[in-house]
Short mmCIF file of N, CA, C and O in Angstrom, two decimals:
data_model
loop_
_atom_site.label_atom_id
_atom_site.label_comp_id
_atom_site.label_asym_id
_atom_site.label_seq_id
_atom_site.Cartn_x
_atom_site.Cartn_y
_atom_site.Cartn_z
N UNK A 5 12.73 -20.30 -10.48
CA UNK A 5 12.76 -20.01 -9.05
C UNK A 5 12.05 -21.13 -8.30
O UNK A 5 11.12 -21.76 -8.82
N UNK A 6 12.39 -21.31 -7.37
CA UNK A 6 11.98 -22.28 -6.37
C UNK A 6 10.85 -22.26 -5.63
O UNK A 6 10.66 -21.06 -5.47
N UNK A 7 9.95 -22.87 -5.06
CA UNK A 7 9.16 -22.07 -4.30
C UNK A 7 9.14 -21.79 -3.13
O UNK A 7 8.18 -21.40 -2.47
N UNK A 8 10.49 -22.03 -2.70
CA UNK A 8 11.01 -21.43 -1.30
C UNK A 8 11.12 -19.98 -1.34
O UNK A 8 10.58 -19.12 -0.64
N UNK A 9 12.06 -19.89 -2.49
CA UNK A 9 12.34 -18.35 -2.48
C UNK A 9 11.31 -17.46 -2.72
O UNK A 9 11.26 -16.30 -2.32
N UNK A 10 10.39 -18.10 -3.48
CA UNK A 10 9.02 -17.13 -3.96
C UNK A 10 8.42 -16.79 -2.21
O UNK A 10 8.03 -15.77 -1.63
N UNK A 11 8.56 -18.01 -1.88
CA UNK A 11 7.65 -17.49 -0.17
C UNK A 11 8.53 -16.81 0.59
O UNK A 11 8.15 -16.12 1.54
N UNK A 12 10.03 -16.95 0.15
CA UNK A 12 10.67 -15.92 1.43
C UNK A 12 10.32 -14.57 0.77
O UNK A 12 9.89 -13.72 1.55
N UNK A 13 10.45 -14.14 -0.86
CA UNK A 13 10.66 -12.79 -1.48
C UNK A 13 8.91 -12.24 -0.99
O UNK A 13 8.75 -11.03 -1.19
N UNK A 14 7.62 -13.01 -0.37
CA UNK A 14 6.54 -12.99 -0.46
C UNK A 14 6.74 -12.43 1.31
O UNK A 14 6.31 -11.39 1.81
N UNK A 15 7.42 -13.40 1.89
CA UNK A 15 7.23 -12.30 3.10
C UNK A 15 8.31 -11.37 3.78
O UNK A 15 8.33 -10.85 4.89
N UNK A 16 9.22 -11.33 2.68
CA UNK A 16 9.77 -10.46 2.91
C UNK A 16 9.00 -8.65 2.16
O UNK A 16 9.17 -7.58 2.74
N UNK A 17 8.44 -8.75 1.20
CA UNK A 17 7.76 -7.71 0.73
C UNK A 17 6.54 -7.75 1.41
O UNK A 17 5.93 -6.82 0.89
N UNK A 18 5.66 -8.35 2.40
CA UNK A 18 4.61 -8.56 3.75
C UNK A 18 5.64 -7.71 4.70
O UNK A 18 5.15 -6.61 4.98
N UNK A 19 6.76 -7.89 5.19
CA UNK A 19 7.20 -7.43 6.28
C UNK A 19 7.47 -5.97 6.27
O UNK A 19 7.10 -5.16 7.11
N UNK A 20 8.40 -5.68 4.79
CA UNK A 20 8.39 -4.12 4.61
C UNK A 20 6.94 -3.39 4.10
O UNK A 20 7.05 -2.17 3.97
N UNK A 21 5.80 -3.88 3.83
CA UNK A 21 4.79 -3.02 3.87
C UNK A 21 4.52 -2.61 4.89
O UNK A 21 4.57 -1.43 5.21
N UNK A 22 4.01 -4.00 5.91
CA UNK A 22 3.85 -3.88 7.39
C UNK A 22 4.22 -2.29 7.93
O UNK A 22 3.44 -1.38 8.22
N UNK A 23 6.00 -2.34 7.94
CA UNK A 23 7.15 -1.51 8.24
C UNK A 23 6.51 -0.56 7.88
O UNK A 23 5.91 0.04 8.77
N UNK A 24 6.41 -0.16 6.77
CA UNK A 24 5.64 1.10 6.39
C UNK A 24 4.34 1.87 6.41
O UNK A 24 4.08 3.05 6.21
N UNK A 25 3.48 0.59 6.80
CA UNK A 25 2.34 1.00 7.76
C UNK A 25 2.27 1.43 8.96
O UNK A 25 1.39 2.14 9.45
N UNK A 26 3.57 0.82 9.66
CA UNK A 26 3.45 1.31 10.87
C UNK A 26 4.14 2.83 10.91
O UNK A 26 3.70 3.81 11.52
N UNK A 27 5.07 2.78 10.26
CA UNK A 27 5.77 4.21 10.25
C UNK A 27 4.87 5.28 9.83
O UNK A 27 5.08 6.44 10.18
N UNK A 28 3.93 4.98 9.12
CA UNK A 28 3.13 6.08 8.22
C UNK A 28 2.31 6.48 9.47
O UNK A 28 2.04 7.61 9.87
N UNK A 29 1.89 4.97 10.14
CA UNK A 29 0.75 5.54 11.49
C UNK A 29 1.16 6.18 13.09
O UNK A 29 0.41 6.66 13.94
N UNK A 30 2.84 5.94 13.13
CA UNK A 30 3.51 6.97 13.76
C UNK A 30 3.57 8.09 13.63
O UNK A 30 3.17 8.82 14.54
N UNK A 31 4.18 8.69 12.31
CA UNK A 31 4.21 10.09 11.99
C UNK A 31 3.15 10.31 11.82
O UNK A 31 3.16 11.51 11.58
N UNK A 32 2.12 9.98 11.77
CA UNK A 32 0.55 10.37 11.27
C UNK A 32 0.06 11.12 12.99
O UNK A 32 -0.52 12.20 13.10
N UNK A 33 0.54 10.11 14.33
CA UNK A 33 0.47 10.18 15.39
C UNK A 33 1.28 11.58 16.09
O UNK A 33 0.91 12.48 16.84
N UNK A 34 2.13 11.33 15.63
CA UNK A 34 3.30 12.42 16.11
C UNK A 34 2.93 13.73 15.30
O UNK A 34 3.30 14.72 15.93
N UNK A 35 2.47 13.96 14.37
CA UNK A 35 2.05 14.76 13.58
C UNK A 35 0.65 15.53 14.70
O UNK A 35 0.73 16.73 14.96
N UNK A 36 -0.18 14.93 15.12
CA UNK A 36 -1.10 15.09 15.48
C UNK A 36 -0.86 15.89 17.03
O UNK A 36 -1.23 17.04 17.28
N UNK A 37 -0.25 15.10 17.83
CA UNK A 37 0.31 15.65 18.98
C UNK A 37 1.19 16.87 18.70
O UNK A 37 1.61 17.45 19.71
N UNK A 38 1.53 17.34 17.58
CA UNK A 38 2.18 18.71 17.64
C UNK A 38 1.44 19.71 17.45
O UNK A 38 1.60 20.83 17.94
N UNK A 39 0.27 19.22 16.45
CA UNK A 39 -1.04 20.19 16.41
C UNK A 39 -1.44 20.36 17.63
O UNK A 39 -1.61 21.41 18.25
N UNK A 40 -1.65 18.89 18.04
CA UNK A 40 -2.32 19.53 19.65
C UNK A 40 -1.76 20.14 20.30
O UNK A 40 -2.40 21.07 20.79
N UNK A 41 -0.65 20.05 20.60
CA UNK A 41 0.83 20.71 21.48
C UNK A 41 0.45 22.73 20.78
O UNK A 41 0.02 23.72 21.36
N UNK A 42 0.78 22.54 19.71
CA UNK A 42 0.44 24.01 19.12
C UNK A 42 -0.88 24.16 19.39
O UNK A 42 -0.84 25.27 19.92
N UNK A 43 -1.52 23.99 19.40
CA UNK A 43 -3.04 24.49 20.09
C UNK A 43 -3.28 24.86 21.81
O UNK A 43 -3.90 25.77 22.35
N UNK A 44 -2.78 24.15 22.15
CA UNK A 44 -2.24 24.22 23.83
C UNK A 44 -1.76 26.01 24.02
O UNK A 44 -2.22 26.90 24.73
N UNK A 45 -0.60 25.99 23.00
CA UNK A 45 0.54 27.29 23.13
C UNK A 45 -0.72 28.47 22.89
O UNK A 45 -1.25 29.17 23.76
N UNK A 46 -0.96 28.46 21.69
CA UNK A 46 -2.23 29.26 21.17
C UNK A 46 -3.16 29.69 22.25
O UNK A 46 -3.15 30.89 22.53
N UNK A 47 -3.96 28.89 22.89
CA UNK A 47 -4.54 28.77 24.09
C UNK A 47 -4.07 29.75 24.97
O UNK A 47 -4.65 30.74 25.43
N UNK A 48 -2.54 29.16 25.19
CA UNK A 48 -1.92 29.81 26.13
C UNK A 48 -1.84 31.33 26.55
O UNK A 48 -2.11 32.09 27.48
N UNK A 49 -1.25 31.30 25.18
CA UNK A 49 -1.06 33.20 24.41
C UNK A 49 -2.20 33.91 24.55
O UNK A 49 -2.37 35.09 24.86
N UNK A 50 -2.87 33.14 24.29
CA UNK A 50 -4.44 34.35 23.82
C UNK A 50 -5.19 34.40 25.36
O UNK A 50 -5.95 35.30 25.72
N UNK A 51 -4.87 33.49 25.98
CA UNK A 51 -5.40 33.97 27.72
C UNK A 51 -4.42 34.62 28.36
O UNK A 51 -4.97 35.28 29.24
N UNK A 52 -3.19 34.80 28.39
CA UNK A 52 -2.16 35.71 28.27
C UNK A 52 -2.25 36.76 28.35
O UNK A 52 -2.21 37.57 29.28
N UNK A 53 -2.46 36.84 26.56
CA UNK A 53 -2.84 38.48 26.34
C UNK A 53 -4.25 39.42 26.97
O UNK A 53 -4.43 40.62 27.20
N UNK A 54 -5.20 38.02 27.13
CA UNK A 54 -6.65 38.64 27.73
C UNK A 54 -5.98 39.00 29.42
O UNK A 54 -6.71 39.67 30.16
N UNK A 55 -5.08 38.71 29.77
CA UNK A 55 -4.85 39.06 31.01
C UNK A 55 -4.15 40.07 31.12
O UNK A 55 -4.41 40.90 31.99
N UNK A 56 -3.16 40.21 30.29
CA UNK A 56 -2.36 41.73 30.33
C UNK A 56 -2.98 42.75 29.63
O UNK A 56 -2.31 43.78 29.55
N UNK A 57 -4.47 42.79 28.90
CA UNK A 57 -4.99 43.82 28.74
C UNK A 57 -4.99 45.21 29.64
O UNK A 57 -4.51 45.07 30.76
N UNK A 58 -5.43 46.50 29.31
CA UNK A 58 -5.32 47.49 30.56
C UNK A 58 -7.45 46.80 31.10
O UNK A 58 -8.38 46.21 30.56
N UNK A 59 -7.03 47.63 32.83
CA UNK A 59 -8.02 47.05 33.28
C UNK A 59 -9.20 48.30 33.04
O UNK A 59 -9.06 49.44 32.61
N UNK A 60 -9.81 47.92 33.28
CA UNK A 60 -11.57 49.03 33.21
C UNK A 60 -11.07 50.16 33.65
O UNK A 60 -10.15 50.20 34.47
N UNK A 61 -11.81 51.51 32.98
CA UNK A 61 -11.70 53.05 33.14
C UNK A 61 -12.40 52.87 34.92
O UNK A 61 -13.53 52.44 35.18
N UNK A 62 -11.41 53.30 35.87
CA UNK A 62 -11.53 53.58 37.14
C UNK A 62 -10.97 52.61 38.09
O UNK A 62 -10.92 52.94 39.27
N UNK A 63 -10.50 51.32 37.69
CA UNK A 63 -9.72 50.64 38.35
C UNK A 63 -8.03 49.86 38.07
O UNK A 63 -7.51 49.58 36.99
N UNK A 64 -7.48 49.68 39.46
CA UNK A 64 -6.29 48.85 38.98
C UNK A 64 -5.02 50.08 38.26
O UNK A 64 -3.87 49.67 38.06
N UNK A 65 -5.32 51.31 37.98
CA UNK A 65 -3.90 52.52 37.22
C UNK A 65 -3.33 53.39 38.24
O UNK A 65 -2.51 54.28 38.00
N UNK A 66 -3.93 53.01 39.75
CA UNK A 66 -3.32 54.11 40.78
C UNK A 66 -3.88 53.47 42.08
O UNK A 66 -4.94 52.90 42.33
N UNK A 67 -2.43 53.85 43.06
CA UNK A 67 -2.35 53.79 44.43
C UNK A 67 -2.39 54.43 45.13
O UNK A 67 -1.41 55.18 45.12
N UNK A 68 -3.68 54.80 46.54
CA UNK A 68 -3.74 55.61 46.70
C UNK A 68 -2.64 55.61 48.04
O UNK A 68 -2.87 54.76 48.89
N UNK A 69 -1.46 56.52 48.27
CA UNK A 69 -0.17 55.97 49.17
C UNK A 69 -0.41 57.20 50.50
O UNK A 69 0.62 57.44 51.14
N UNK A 70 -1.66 57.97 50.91
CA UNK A 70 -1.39 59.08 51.70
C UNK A 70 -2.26 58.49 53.12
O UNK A 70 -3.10 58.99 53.88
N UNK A 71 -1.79 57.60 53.06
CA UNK A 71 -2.21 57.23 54.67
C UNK A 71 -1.47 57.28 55.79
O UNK A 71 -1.97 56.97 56.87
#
């Protein structure tokens, strides 16, 4: 082999690691933002539900309409 080709086969196996570093640190990224995204929802729900609870014994279950 030549030592042309040794340096192209040299950065050509440099370029696809690269490639795969970066992809790994995308999905690593995108991965992360869905956790957060699902944590958001979670959030969401559970103040939600604290809001549609029934309200305290004596308020908020009746109108008084005889006026």
């Amino acid at each position: 082999m030549s030592v042309e080709s040794l340096a192209y086969s040299y950065v050509a196996t440099q370029q696809a690691q690269t490639g795969q570093a970066l992809q790994t640190a995308m999905l690593k990224q995108s991965a992360q933002q869905d956790a957060n995204l699902v944590a958001m929802l979670e959030a969401g729900a559970q103040s939600l539900e604290a809001a549609q609870t029934s309200p305290p014994p004596g308020l908020g279950t009746q109108v008084d309409v005889t006026a």
